[in-house]
Amino acid sequence: SDLREQEERGELLQPLIFVVLVLCSVLLYFKVSLMDPGFVKPEEEAKVNPLKNEQSGEAEGQSLVIPQAVGDVKLRRCGYCLVKQPMRARHCQLCQHCVRRYDHHCPWIENCVGERNHPLFIAYLSVQLVVLLWGGHVAWSGLYFQQSWEWLQHNIFLLLSFFLIVIFTIVVLLLLVSHLYLISCNTTTWEFMSHHRISYLRHSELENPFDQGIILNLWRFFC
């Protein structure tokens, strides 16, 4: 009867939504960590030229317009897995594969973030941030501060949980904001950190030859 009364008052809706968000976060985590991030396979070498792919309409997710100055850069063969790397790909020594539109290798998901799972990685961070903010609000609402040792003994775990949630929230927020900024510029973490080492960026007349404006960059990435 108590559950029925709470349901009628709508008090069960918020916990239900919170549980659904947690489940979505867990499912996204496993999806992003277990899926192929965009490994370059040897049989795909015939499709490695992004300019040729774009003309034939056979590009697999690489629908970005490649400037002529960048397209003239000679594509190199990977010294580790011996495949011809598409532009913006990089070999990950932890995964032992070249990854298309390589962003970074994430130790939290034990997988690379690349062309195929990068949008889902952003979705995972977004859902995780909502869960952390909600959990932080719940933890804070349960704290009633009193200056006594007895109060601290009874609330020590709640305080530790709150501080852990704050730390994780800051980390996830900074990570999400930095990724959204790089996406809006149509660049990757690897390209941003190693601009001077990447041949197709060093030989380009533009600082970021892939940038097509914030709106188009976001549209191409998410849609």
PDB file of C-alpha atoms in Angstrom, residues 73-223:
ATOM      1  CA  VAL A  73      50.657  14.247 -48.635  1.00  0.00           C
ATOM      2  CA  LYS A  74      51.917  10.738 -49.330  1.00  0.00           C
ATOM      3  CA  LEU A  75      50.190   8.163 -47.163  1.00  0.00           C
ATOM      4  CA  ARG A  76      52.617   5.938 -45.276  1.00  0.00           C
ATOM      5  CA  ARG A  77      52.639   2.268 -44.417  1.00  0.00           C
ATOM      6  CA  CYS A  78      52.476   1.434 -40.721  1.00  0.00           C
ATOM      7  CA  GLY A  79      55.750   0.077 -39.381  1.00  0.00           C
ATOM      8  CA  TYR A  80      53.962  -2.180 -36.898  1.00  0.00           C
ATOM      9  CA  CYS A  81      51.000  -3.856 -38.623  1.00  0.00           C
ATOM     10  CA  LEU A  82      52.214  -3.077 -42.186  1.00  0.00           C
ATOM     11  CA  VAL A  83      48.890  -1.704 -43.455  1.00  0.00           C
ATOM     12  CA  LYS A  84      48.691   1.495 -45.440  1.00  0.00           C
ATOM     13  CA  GLN A  85      47.295   4.069 -43.050  1.00  0.00           C
ATOM     14  CA  PRO A  86      44.328   6.219 -44.062  1.00  0.00           C
ATOM     15  CA  MET A  87      44.704   9.900 -43.309  1.00  0.00           C
ATOM     16  CA  ARG A  88      44.113  10.719 -39.608  1.00  0.00           C
ATOM     17  CA  ALA A  89      44.754   7.093 -38.613  1.00  0.00           C
ATOM     18  CA  ARG A  90      47.370   6.049 -36.087  1.00  0.00           C
ATOM     19  CA  HIS A  91      48.768   2.804 -34.754  1.00  0.00           C
ATOM     20  CA  CYS A  92      47.919   2.012 -31.128  1.00  0.00           C
ATOM     21  CA  GLN A  93      50.603  -0.148 -29.562  1.00  0.00           C
ATOM     22  CA  LEU A  94      48.249  -1.244 -26.774  1.00  0.00           C
ATOM     23  CA  CYS A  95      45.549  -2.459 -29.182  1.00  0.00           C
ATOM     24  CA  GLN A  96      48.105  -3.587 -31.805  1.00  0.00           C
ATOM     25  CA  HIS A  97      46.020  -2.049 -34.597  1.00  0.00           C
ATOM     26  CA  CYS A  98      45.862   1.109 -36.664  1.00  0.00           C
ATOM     27  CA  VAL A  99      42.695   3.058 -35.804  1.00  0.00           C
ATOM     28  CA  ARG A 100      40.815   5.331 -38.197  1.00  0.00           C
ATOM     29  CA  ARG A 101      40.483   8.936 -37.008  1.00  0.00           C
ATOM     30  CA  TYR A 102      42.423   7.979 -33.902  1.00  0.00           C
ATOM     31  CA  ASP A 103      41.675  10.168 -30.886  1.00  0.00           C
ATOM     32  CA  HIS A 104      43.317   8.440 -27.925  1.00  0.00           C
ATOM     33  CA  HIS A 105      43.580   5.157 -26.075  1.00  0.00           C
ATOM     34  CA  CYS A 106      41.353   5.390 -23.025  1.00  0.00           C
ATOM     35  CA  PRO A 107      42.592   3.330 -20.033  1.00  0.00           C
ATOM     36  CA  TRP A 108      39.160   3.607 -18.385  1.00  0.00           C
ATOM     37  CA  ILE A 109      37.440   1.654 -21.170  1.00  0.00           C
ATOM     38  CA  GLU A 110      40.578  -0.307 -22.147  1.00  0.00           C
ATOM     39  CA  ASN A 111      39.982   0.522 -25.784  1.00  0.00           C
ATOM     40  CA  CYS A 112      40.856   3.136 -28.360  1.00  0.00           C
ATOM     41  CA  VAL A 113      38.522   6.019 -29.100  1.00  0.00           C
ATOM     42  CA  GLY A 114      38.332   6.285 -32.867  1.00  0.00           C
ATOM     43  CA  GLU A 115      36.083   6.859 -35.839  1.00  0.00           C
ATOM     44  CA  ARG A 116      33.386   4.321 -34.967  1.00  0.00           C
ATOM     45  CA  ASN A 117      33.001   4.675 -31.189  1.00  0.00           C
ATOM     46  CA  HIS A 118      33.878   8.348 -30.638  1.00  0.00           C
ATOM     47  CA  PRO A 119      30.225   9.574 -30.823  1.00  0.00           C
ATOM     48  CA  LEU A 120      29.157   6.818 -28.402  1.00  0.00           C
ATOM     49  CA  PHE A 121      32.041   7.797 -26.119  1.00  0.00           C
ATOM     50  CA  ILE A 122      30.637  11.346 -25.990  1.00  0.00           C
ATOM     51  CA  ALA A 123      27.174   9.936 -25.249  1.00  0.00           C
ATOM     52  CA  TYR A 124      28.643   7.807 -22.460  1.00  0.00           C
ATOM     53  CA  LEU A 125      30.388  10.810 -20.900  1.00  0.00           C
ATOM     54  CA  SER A 126      27.184  12.860 -21.099  1.00  0.00           C
ATOM     55  CA  VAL A 127      25.047  10.196 -19.400  1.00  0.00           C
ATOM     56  CA  GLN A 128      27.776   9.581 -16.824  1.00  0.00           C
ATOM     57  CA  LEU A 129      27.904  13.304 -16.014  1.00  0.00           C
ATOM     58  CA  VAL A 130      24.134  13.422 -15.468  1.00  0.00           C
ATOM     59  CA  VAL A 131      24.317  10.372 -13.155  1.00  0.00           C
ATOM     60  CA  LEU A 132      27.188  11.901 -11.157  1.00  0.00           C
ATOM     61  CA  LEU A 133      25.469  15.271 -10.791  1.00  0.00           C
ATOM     62  CA  TRP A 134      22.271  13.566  -9.682  1.00  0.00           C
ATOM     63  CA  GLY A 135      24.149  11.304  -7.256  1.00  0.00           C
ATOM     64  CA  GLY A 136      26.036  14.298  -5.877  1.00  0.00           C
ATOM     65  CA  HIS A 137      22.777  16.137  -5.296  1.00  0.00           C
ATOM     66  CA  VAL A 138      21.309  13.116  -3.459  1.00  0.00           C
ATOM     67  CA  ALA A 139      24.441  12.743  -1.309  1.00  0.00           C
ATOM     68  CA  TRP A 140      24.492  16.463  -0.472  1.00  0.00           C
ATOM     69  CA  SER A 141      20.790  16.500   0.444  1.00  0.00           C
ATOM     70  CA  GLY A 142      21.436  13.721   2.965  1.00  0.00           C
ATOM     71  CA  LEU A 143      24.102  15.682   4.825  1.00  0.00           C
ATOM     72  CA  TYR A 144      23.142  17.701   7.898  1.00  0.00           C
ATOM     73  CA  PHE A 145      26.367  19.140   9.262  1.00  0.00           C
ATOM     74  CA  GLN A 146      27.009  19.107  12.993  1.00  0.00           C
ATOM     75  CA  GLN A 147      30.242  19.767  14.820  1.00  0.00           C
ATOM     76  CA  SER A 148      30.471  16.536  16.780  1.00  0.00           C
ATOM     77  CA  TRP A 149      32.539  13.360  16.625  1.00  0.00           C
ATOM     78  CA  GLU A 150      29.422  11.211  16.806  1.00  0.00           C
ATOM     79  CA  TRP A 151      27.945  12.925  13.748  1.00  0.00           C
ATOM     80  CA  LEU A 152      31.193  12.355  11.816  1.00  0.00           C
ATOM     81  CA  GLN A 153      31.208   8.651  12.715  1.00  0.00           C
ATOM     82  CA  HIS A 154      27.670   8.212  11.417  1.00  0.00           C
ATOM     83  CA  ASN A 155      28.251  10.204   8.200  1.00  0.00           C
ATOM     84  CA  ILE A 156      31.850   9.364   7.265  1.00  0.00           C
ATOM     85  CA  PHE A 157      30.866   7.068   4.372  1.00  0.00           C
ATOM     86  CA  LEU A 158      28.365   9.594   3.040  1.00  0.00           C
ATOM     87  CA  LEU A 159      31.046  12.306   3.156  1.00  0.00           C
ATOM     88  CA  LEU A 160      33.580  10.097   1.371  1.00  0.00           C
ATOM     89  CA  SER A 161      30.994   9.209  -1.264  1.00  0.00           C
ATOM     90  CA  PHE A 162      30.215  12.867  -1.808  1.00  0.00           C
ATOM     91  CA  PHE A 163      33.891  13.826  -2.232  1.00  0.00           C
ATOM     92  CA  LEU A 164      34.480  10.924  -4.633  1.00  0.00           C
ATOM     93  CA  ILE A 165      31.452  11.977  -6.661  1.00  0.00           C
ATOM     94  CA  VAL A 166      32.775  15.560  -6.797  1.00  0.00           C
ATOM     95  CA  ILE A 167      36.192  14.378  -8.019  1.00  0.00           C
ATOM     96  CA  PHE A 168      34.716  12.101 -10.705  1.00  0.00           C
ATOM     97  CA  THR A 169      32.279  14.832 -11.750  1.00  0.00           C
ATOM     98  CA  ILE A 170      35.118  17.310 -12.292  1.00  0.00           C
ATOM     99  CA  VAL A 171      37.119  14.746 -14.302  1.00  0.00           C
ATOM    100  CA  VAL A 172      34.157  13.763 -16.500  1.00  0.00           C
ATOM    101  CA  LEU A 173      33.102  17.394 -16.997  1.00  0.00           C
ATOM    102  CA  LEU A 174      36.593  18.488 -18.070  1.00  0.00           C
ATOM    103  CA  LEU A 175      36.908  15.485 -20.368  1.00  0.00           C
ATOM    104  CA  LEU A 176      33.512  16.102 -21.969  1.00  0.00           C
ATOM    105  CA  VAL A 177      34.122  19.839 -22.445  1.00  0.00           C
ATOM    106  CA  SER A 178      37.565  19.247 -23.968  1.00  0.00           C
ATOM    107  CA  HIS A 179      36.201  16.635 -26.380  1.00  0.00           C
ATOM    108  CA  LEU A 180      33.295  18.844 -27.440  1.00  0.00           C
ATOM    109  CA  TYR A 181      35.742  21.679 -28.090  1.00  0.00           C
ATOM    110  CA  LEU A 182      37.979  19.467 -30.239  1.00  0.00           C
ATOM    111  CA  ILE A 183      34.951  18.093 -32.106  1.00  0.00           C
ATOM    112  CA  SER A 184      33.724  21.627 -32.806  1.00  0.00           C
ATOM    113  CA  CYS A 185      37.150  22.312 -34.356  1.00  0.00           C
ATOM    114  CA  ASN A 186      37.177  18.979 -36.224  1.00  0.00           C
ATOM    115  CA  THR A 187      40.401  17.820 -34.669  1.00  0.00           C
ATOM    116  CA  THR A 188      41.354  14.916 -32.443  1.00  0.00           C
ATOM    117  CA  THR A 189      43.226  14.698 -29.158  1.00  0.00           C
ATOM    118  CA  TRP A 190      46.184  13.118 -30.947  1.00  0.00           C
ATOM    119  CA  GLU A 191      46.241  15.825 -33.640  1.00  0.00           C
ATOM    120  CA  PHE A 192      45.901  18.556 -31.017  1.00  0.00           C
ATOM    121  CA  MET A 193      48.740  17.215 -28.843  1.00  0.00           C
ATOM    122  CA  SER A 194      51.088  16.135 -31.663  1.00  0.00           C
ATOM    123  CA  HIS A 195      50.444  18.736 -34.370  1.00  0.00           C
ATOM    124  CA  HIS A 196      54.174  19.247 -35.043  1.00  0.00           C
ATOM    125  CA  ARG A 197      54.795  15.509 -35.529  1.00  0.00           C
ATOM    126  CA  ILE A 198      52.004  14.731 -38.007  1.00  0.00           C
ATOM    127  CA  SER A 199      53.055  15.010 -41.655  1.00  0.00           C
ATOM    128  CA  TYR A 200      49.677  15.998 -43.136  1.00  0.00           C
ATOM    129  CA  LEU A 201      49.399  18.847 -40.594  1.00  0.00           C
ATOM    130  CA  ARG A 202      53.020  19.999 -40.784  1.00  0.00           C
ATOM    131  CA  HIS A 203      52.848  20.309 -44.571  1.00  0.00           C
ATOM    132  CA  SER A 204      49.479  22.033 -44.603  1.00  0.00           C
ATOM    133  CA  GLU A 205      49.217  25.786 -45.141  1.00  0.00           C
ATOM    134  CA  LEU A 206      46.336  25.900 -42.672  1.00  0.00           C
ATOM    135  CA  GLU A 207      46.696  25.333 -38.947  1.00  0.00           C
ATOM    136  CA  ASN A 208      43.707  22.990 -39.050  1.00  0.00           C
ATOM    137  CA  PRO A 209      42.847  22.003 -42.638  1.00  0.00           C
ATOM    138  CA  PHE A 210      39.854  19.901 -41.537  1.00  0.00           C
ATOM    139  CA  ASP A 211      37.966  22.723 -39.827  1.00  0.00           C
ATOM    140  CA  GLN A 212      34.763  23.559 -41.726  1.00  0.00           C
ATOM    141  CA  GLY A 213      33.058  25.695 -39.097  1.00  0.00           C
ATOM    142  CA  ILE A 214      31.486  24.720 -35.780  1.00  0.00           C
ATOM    143  CA  ILE A 215      28.031  23.826 -37.112  1.00  0.00           C
ATOM    144  CA  LEU A 216      29.270  21.647 -39.984  1.00  0.00           C
ATOM    145  CA  ASN A 217      31.915  20.029 -37.792  1.00  0.00           C
ATOM    146  CA  LEU A 218      29.331  19.019 -35.194  1.00  0.00           C
ATOM    147  CA  TRP A 219      26.888  17.902 -37.882  1.00  0.00           C
ATOM    148  CA  ARG A 220      29.437  15.671 -39.602  1.00  0.00           C
ATOM    149  CA  PHE A 221      30.566  14.160 -36.316  1.00  0.00           C
ATOM    150  CA  PHE A 222      27.191  13.367 -34.753  1.00  0.00           C
ATOM    151  CA  CYS A 223      25.080  12.894 -37.882  1.00  0.00           C
TER     152      CYS A 223
END
